[in-house]
Tab-separated table of C-alpha atoms and ligand atoms in Angstrom:
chain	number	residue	atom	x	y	z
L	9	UNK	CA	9.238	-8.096	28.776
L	10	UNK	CA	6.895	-6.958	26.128
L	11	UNK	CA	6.617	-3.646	25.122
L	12	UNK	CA	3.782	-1.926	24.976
L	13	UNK	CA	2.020	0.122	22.053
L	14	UNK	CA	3.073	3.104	23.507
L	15	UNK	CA	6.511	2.012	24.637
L	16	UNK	CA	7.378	1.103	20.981
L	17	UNK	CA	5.852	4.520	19.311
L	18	UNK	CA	8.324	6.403	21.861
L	19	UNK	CA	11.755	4.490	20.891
L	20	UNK	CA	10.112	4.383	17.214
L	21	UNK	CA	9.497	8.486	17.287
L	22	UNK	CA	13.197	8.371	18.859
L	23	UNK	CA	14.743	6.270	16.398
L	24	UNK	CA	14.944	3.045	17.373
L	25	UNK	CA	14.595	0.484	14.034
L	26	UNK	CA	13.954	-2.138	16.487
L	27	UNK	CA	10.874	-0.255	17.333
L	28	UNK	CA	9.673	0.177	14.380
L	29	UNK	CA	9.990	-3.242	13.169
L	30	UNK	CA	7.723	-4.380	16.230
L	31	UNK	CA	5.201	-2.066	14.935
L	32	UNK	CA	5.103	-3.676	11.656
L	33	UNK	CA	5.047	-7.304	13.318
L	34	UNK	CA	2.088	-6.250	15.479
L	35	UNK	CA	-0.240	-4.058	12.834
L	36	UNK	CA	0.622	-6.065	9.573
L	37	UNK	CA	-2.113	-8.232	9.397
L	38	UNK	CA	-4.630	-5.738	10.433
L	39	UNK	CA	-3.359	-3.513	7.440
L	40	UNK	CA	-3.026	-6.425	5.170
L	41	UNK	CA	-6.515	-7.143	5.877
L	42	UNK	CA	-8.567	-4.348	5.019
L	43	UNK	CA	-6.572	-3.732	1.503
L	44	UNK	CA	-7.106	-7.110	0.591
L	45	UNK	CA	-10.935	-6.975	1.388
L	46	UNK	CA	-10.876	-3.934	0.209
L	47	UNK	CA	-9.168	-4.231	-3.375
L	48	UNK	CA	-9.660	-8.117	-3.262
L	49	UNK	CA	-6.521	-9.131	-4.068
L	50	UNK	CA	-3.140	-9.848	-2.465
L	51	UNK	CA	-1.258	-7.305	-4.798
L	52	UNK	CA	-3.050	-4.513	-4.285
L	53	UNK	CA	-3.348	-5.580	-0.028
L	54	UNK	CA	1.149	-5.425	-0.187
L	55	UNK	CA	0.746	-2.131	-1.610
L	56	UNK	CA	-1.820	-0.841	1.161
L	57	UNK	CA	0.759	-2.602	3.576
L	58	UNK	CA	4.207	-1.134	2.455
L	59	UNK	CA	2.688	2.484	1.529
L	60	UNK	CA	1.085	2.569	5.099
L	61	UNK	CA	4.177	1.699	7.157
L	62	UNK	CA	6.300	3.962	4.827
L	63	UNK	CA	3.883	7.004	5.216
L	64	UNK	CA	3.628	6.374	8.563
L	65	UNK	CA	7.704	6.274	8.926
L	66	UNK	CA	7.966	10.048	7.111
L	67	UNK	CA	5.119	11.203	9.377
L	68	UNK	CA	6.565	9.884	12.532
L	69	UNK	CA	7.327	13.966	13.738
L	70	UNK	CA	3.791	14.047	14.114
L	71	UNK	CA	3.269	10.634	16.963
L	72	UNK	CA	4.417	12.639	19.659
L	73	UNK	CA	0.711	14.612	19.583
L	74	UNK	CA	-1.038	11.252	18.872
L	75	UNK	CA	-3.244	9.588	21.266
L	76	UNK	CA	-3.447	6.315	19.447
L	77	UNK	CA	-0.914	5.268	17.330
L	78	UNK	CA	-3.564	2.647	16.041
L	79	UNK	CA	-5.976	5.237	14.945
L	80	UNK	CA	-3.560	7.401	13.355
L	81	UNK	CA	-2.200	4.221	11.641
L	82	UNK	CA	-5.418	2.700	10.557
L	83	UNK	CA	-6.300	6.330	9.103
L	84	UNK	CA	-3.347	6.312	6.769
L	85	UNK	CA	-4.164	2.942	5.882
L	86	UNK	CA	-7.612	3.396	5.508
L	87	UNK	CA	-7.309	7.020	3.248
L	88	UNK	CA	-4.759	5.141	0.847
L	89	UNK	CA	-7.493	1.701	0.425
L	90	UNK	CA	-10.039	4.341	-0.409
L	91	UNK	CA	-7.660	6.119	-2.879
L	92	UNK	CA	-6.137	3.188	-4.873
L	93	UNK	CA	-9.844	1.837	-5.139
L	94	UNK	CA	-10.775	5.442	-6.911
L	95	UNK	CA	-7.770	5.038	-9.118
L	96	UNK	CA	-8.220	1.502	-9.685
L	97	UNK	CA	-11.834	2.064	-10.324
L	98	UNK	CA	-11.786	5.152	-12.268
L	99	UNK	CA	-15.160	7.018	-11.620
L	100	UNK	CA	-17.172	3.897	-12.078
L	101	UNK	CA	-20.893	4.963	-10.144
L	102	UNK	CA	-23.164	2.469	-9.049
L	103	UNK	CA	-26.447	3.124	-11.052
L	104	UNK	CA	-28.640	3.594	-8.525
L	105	UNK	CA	-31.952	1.738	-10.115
L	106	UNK	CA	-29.610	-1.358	-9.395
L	107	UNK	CA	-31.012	-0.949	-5.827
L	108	UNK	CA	-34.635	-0.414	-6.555
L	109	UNK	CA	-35.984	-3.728	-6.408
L	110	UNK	CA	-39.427	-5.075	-6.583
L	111	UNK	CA	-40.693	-5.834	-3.276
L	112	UNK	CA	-41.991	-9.315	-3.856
L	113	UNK	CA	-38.988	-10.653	-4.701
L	114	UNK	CA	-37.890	-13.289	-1.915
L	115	UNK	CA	-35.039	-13.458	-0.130
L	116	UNK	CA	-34.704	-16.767	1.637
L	117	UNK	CA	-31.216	-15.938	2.647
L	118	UNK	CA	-32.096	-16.377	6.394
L	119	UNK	CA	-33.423	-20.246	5.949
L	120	UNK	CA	-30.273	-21.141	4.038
L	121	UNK	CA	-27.778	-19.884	6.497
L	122	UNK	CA	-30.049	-21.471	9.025
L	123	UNK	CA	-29.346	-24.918	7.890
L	124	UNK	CA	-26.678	-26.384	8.925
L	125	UNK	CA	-27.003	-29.043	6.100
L	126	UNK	CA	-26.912	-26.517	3.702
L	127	UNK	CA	-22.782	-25.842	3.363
L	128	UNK	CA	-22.557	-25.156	-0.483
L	129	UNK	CA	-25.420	-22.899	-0.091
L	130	UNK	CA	-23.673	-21.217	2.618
L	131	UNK	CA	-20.548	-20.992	0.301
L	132	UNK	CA	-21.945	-19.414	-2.364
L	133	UNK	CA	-23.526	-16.979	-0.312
L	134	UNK	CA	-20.671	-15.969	1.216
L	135	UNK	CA	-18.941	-15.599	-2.667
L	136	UNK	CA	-22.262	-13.429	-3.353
L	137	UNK	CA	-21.771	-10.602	-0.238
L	138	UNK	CA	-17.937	-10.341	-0.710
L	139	UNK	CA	-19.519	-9.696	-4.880
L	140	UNK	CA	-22.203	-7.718	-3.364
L	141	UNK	CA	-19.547	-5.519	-1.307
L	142	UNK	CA	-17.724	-4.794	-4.382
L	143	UNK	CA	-20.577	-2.971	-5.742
L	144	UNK	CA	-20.582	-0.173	-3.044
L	145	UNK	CA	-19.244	3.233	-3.065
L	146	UNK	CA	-15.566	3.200	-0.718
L	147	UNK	CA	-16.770	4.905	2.265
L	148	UNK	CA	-19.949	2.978	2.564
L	149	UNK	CA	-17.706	-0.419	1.685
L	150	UNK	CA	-15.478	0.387	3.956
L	151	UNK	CA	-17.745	1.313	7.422
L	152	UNK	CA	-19.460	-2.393	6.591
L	153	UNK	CA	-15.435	-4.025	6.237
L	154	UNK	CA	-14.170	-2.357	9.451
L	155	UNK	CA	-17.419	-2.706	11.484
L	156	UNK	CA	-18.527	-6.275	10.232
L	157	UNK	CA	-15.429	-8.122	8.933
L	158	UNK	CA	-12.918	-6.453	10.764
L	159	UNK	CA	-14.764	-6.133	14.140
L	160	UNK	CA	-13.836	-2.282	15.082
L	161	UNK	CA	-16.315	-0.374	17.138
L	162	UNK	CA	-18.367	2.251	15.157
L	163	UNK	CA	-16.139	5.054	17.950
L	164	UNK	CA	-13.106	3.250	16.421
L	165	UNK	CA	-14.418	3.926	12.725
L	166	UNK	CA	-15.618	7.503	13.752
L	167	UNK	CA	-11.729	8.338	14.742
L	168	UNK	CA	-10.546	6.857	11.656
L	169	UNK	CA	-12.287	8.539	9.912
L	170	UNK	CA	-12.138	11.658	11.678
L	171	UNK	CA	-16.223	12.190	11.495
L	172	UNK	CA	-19.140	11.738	13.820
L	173	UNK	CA	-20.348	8.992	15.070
L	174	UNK	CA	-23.827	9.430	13.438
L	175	UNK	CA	-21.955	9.298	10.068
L	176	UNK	CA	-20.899	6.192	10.777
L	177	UNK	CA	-24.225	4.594	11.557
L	178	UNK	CA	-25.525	6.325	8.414
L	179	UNK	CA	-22.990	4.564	6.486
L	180	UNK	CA	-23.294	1.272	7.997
L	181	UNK	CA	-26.837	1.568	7.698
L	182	UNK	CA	-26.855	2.794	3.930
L	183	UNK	CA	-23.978	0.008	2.935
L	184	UNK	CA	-26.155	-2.903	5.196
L	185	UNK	CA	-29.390	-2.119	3.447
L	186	UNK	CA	-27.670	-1.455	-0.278
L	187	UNK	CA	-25.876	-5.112	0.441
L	188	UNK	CA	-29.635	-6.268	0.930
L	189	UNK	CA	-30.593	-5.311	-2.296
L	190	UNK	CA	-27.822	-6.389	-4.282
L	191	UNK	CA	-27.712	-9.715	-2.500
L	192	UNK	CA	-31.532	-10.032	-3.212
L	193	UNK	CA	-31.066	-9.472	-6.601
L	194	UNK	CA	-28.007	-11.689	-7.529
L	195	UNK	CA	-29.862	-14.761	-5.758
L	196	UNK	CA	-32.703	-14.056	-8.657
L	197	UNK	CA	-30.321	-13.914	-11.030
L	198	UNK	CA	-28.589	-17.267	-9.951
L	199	UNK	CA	-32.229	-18.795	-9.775
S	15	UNK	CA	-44.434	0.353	18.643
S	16	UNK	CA	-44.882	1.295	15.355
S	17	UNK	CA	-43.340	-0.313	12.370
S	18	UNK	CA	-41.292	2.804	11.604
S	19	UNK	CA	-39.773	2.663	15.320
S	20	UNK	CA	-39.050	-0.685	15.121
S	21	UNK	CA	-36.969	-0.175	11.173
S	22	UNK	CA	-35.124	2.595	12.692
S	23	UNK	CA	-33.422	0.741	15.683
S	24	UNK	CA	-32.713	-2.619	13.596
S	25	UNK	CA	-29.187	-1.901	13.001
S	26	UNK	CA	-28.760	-1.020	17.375
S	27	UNK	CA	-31.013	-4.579	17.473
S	28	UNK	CA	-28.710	-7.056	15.526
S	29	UNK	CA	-25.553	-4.506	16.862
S	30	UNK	CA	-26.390	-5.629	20.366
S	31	UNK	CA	-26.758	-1.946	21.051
S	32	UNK	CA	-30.201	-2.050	22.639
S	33	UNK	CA	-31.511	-1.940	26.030
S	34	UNK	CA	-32.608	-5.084	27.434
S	35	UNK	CA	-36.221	-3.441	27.954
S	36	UNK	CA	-35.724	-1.750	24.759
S	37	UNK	CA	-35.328	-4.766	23.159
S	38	UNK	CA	-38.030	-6.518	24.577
S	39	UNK	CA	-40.567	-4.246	22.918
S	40	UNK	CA	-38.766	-3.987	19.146
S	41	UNK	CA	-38.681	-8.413	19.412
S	42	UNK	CA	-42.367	-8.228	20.705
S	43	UNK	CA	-43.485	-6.069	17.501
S	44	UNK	CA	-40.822	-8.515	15.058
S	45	UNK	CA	-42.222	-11.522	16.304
S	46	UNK	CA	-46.124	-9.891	15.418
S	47	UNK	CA	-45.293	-7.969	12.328
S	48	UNK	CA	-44.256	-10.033	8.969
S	49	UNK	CA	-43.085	-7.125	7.519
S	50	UNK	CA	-40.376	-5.657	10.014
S	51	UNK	CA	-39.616	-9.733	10.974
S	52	UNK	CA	-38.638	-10.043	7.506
S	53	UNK	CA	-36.200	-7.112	7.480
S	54	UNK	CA	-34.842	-7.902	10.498
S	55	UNK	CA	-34.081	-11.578	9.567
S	56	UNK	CA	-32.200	-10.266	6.097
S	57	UNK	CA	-30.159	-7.929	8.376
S	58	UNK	CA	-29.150	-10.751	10.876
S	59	UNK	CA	-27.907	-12.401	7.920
S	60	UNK	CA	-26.015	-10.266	5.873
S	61	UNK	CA	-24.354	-9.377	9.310
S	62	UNK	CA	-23.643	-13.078	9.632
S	63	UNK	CA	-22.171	-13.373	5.931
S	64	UNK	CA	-20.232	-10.721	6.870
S	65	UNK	CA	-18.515	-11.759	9.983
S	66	UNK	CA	-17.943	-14.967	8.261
S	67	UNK	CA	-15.593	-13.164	5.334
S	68	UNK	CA	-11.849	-13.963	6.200
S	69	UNK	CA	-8.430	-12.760	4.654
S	70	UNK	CA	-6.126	-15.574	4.851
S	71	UNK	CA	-2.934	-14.907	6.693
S	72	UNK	CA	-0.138	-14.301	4.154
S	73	UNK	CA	3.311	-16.761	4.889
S	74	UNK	CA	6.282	-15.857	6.960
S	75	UNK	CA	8.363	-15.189	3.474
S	76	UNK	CA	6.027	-12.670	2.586
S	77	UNK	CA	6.400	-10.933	5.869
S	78	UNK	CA	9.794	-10.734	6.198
S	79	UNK	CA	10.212	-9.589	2.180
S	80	UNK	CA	7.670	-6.774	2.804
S	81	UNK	CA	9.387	-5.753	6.044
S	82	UNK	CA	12.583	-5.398	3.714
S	83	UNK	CA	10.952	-3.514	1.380
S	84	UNK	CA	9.406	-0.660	3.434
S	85	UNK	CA	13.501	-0.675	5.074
S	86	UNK	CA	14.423	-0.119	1.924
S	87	UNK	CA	11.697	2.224	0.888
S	88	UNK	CA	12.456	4.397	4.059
S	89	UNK	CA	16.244	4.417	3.480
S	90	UNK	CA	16.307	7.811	1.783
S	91	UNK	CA	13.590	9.464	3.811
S	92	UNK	CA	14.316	12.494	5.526
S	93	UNK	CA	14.904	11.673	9.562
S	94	UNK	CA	13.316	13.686	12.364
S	95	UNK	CA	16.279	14.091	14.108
S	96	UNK	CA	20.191	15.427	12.557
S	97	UNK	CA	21.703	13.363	15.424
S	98	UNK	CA	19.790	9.912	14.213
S	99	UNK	CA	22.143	6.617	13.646
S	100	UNK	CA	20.740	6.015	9.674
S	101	UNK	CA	21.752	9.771	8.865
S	102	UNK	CA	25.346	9.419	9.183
S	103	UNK	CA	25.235	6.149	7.634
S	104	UNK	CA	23.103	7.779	4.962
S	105	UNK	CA	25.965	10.313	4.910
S	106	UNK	CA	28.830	7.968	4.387
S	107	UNK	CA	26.679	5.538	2.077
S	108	UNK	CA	26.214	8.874	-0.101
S	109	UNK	CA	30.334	10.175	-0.053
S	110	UNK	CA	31.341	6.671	-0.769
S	111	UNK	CA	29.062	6.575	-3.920
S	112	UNK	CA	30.618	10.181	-4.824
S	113	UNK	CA	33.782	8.867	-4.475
S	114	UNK	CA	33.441	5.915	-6.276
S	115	UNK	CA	31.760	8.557	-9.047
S	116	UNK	CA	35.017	10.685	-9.171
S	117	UNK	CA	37.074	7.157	-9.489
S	118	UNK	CA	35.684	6.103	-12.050
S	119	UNK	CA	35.563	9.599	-13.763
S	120	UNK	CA	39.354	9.630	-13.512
S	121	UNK	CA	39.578	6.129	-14.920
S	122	UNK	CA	37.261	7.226	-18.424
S	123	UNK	CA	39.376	10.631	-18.384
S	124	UNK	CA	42.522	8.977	-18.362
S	125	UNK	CA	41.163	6.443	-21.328
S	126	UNK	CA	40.643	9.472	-22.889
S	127	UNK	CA	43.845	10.691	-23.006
S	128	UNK	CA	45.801	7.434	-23.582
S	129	UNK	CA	43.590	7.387	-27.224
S	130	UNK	CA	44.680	11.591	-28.074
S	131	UNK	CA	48.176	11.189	-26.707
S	132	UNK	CA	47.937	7.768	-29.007
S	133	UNK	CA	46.835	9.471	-31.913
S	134	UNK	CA	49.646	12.129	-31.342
S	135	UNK	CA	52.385	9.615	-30.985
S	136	UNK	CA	51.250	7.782	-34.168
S	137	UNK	CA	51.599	11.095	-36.084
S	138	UNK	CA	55.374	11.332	-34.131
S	139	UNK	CA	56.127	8.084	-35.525
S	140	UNK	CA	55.299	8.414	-38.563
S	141	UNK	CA	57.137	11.969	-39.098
S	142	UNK	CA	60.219	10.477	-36.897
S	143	UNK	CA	60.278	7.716	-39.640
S	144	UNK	CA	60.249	9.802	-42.683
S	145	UNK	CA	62.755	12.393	-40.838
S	146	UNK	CA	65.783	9.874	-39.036
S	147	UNK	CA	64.843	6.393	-40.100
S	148	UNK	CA	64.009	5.402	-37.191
S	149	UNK	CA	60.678	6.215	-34.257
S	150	UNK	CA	61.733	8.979	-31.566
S	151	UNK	CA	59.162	9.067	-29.665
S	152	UNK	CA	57.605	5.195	-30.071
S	153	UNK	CA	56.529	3.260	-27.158
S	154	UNK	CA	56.156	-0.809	-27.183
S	155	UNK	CA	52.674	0.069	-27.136
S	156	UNK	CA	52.410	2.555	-30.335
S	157	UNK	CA	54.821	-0.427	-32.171
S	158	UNK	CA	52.120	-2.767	-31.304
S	159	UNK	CA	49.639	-0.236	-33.395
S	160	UNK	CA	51.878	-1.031	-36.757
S	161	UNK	CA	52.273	-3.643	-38.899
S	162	UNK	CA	55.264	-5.606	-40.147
S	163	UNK	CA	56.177	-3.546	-42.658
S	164	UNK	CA	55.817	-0.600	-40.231
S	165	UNK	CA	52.313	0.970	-41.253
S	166	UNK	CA	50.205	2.171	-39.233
S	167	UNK	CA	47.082	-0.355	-38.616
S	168	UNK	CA	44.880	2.515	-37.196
S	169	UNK	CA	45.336	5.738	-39.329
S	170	UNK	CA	45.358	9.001	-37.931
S	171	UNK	CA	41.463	9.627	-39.034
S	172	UNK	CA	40.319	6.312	-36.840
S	173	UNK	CA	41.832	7.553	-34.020
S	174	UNK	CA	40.062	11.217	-34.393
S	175	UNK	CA	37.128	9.341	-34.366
S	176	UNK	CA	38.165	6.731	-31.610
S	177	UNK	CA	38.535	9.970	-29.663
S	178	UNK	CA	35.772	12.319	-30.601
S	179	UNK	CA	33.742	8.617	-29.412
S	180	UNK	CA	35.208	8.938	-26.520
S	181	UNK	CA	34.391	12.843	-25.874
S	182	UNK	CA	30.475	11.919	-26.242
S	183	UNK	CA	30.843	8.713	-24.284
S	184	UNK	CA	32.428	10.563	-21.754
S	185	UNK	CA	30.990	14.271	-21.436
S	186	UNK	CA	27.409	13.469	-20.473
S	187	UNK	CA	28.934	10.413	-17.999
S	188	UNK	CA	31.093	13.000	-15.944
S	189	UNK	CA	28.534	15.475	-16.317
S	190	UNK	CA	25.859	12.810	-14.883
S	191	UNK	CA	27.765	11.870	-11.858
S	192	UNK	CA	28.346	15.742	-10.735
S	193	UNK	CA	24.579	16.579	-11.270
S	194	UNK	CA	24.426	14.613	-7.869
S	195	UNK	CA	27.022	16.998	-6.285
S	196	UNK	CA	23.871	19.796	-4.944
S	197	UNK	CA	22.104	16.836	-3.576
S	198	UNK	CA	24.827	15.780	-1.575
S	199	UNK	CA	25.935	19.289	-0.727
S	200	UNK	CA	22.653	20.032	0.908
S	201	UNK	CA	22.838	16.842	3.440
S	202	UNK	CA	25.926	17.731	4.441
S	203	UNK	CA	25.220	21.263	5.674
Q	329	ZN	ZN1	-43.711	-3.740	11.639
């Protein structure tokens, strides 16, 4: 029989290594995945994944008032991304005149995709918005990783992140439109 | 609907969010408006680009070295509970290093004194030798420290120094391994 979530956070909070190896097995890749797209690189993604199942190992007291041991986990995971991107990053700020674009610049992003002919196109598009993504402040980068790469609901986010769920459609709309700009603007530049 | 109503629910629109009759009236102004159609399109596709970024699934190997690592990173944590299985084995893994500290403590101390009682036993020797004609107090092993012709090979001031080397080899070493004694005393209680 397979355990359940729940199950496994009980013998895990009771001691059981067992446990607490499922735990790893089952949330790995999800961890894995949003500190590699968010530091871009496998090095810095093991480092998200170890420091996120070892914080979550000393804070295990605190599962028995959890209601989602997925939440609480993707929190950790999320708070430490956010932090070695800071400390990788230093206080770098996005100048924010790289968003104000003329309006009559074209994006013809939409008839590309479109085109089913069009792979390399596609390709290099995809190379610009991961580029594009790098460019955005943490918080806003990563509302647009979990809710568009990584498929959790904006309630998901909002628990993560311990905030509203207005926040998180601020963010997501902020990071969407700034992703716009940027995207508009390196296709002009590639022109 | 306005243009402005229409720009504020784009995100609910390519989100899936809408109404069915809501979204019958933002597609009817889209599909008349150039303006909002165009920002609409862009945010289809950057939502597209989006869903189509991957992170490639790292190997087996990987997984089970990073599984091994956060073991051995959570090795030394504190447990929740005094009656959990790692804590005694933490226990025992921490009095067998102790021991092996005090072993090995007893081994450099006893080097110690094997080079002063040397040195001592050379001086013997030599004042045995000037006194009877012949060594008291030598040992196969301080005959093995003189020559042929019965001289010593390591005079009296090498082995001061042999020892004093031995003192500030030694001190700080025993003095290391017993800085770990609080630590140990603390887990036990
Ligand atoms: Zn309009």
């Amino acid at each position: 029989m397979t355990k359940t979530i729940p199950e496994l956070v009980n013998s895990f909070v009771g001691g059981d290594e067992n446990a607490f190896a499922e735990l790893i097995k089952r949330f790995r890749q999800k961890i894995y995945s949003i500190g590699f797209q968010m530091l871009g690189n496998h090095l810095d993604a093991d480092e998200v994944v170890q420091e996120t199942f070892v914080r979550i190992f000393k804070r295990r007291k605190e599962l028995a008032n959890v209601k989602y041991f997925s939440t609480f986990l993707l929190r950790i995971a999320t708070n430490y991304s956010i932090d070695l991107l800071r400390r990788k990053k230093g206080h770098r700020i996005i100048a924010e005149d790289s968003c104000n674009l003329p309006g009559e610049i074209q994006l013809t992003l939409s008839k590309r995709v479109a085109t089913p002919s069009e792979e390399f196109a596609n390709k290099k598009l995809l190379e610009e918005i991961k580029r594009a993504l790098t460019n955005l402040p943490p918080k806003q980068r990563l509302t647009a990783i979990l809710h568009d790469i990584e498929g959790y609901t904006k309630s998901e986010i909002a628990d993560m992140f311990e905030c509203p769920e207005a926040t998180v459609r601020s963010n997501l709309h902020i990071a969407r439109n700034k992703l716009r700009k940027i995207l508009r603007r390196q296709i002009k530049k590639g022109e | 609907m306005t243009c402005q109503n229409t720009l504020s629910c784009l995100d609910q629109l390519v989100d899936n969010e809408l109404t069915d009759e809501k979204k019958a009236q933002v597609m009817e102004h889209i599909n008349a408006c150039d303006k909002c159609k165009k920002e609409f399109e862009e945010l289809k596709q950057i939502k597209y680009l989006l869903s189509k970024v991957k992170t490639n699934e790292p190997s087996e190997e990987y997984w089970s070295e990073v599984t091994g690592l956060i073991n051995a990173r959570t090795l030394d944590v504190e447990p929740v509970d005094s009656d959990y299985r790692s804590h005694t084995e933490q226990l025992s893994i921490k009095r067998n290093s102790l021991l092996r500290s005090i072993i090995s403590t007893a081994a450099a101390l006893a080097i110690l004194f094997t080079a002063l009682l040397l040195g001592s036993q050379q001086n013997q020797v030599s004042l045995a030798q000037i006194g009877t004609g012949s060594p008291v107090l030598a040992t196969a092993d301080v005959r093995d420290l003189l020559s042929s012709d019965n001289k010593a090979l390591f005079s009296a001031n090498d082995q001061r120094h042999l020892a004093q080397g031995m003192l500030l080899v030694g001190i700080p070493g025993v003095l290391g391994r017993f800085a770990a004694l609080p630590e140990l005393m603390i887990i036990t209680e």
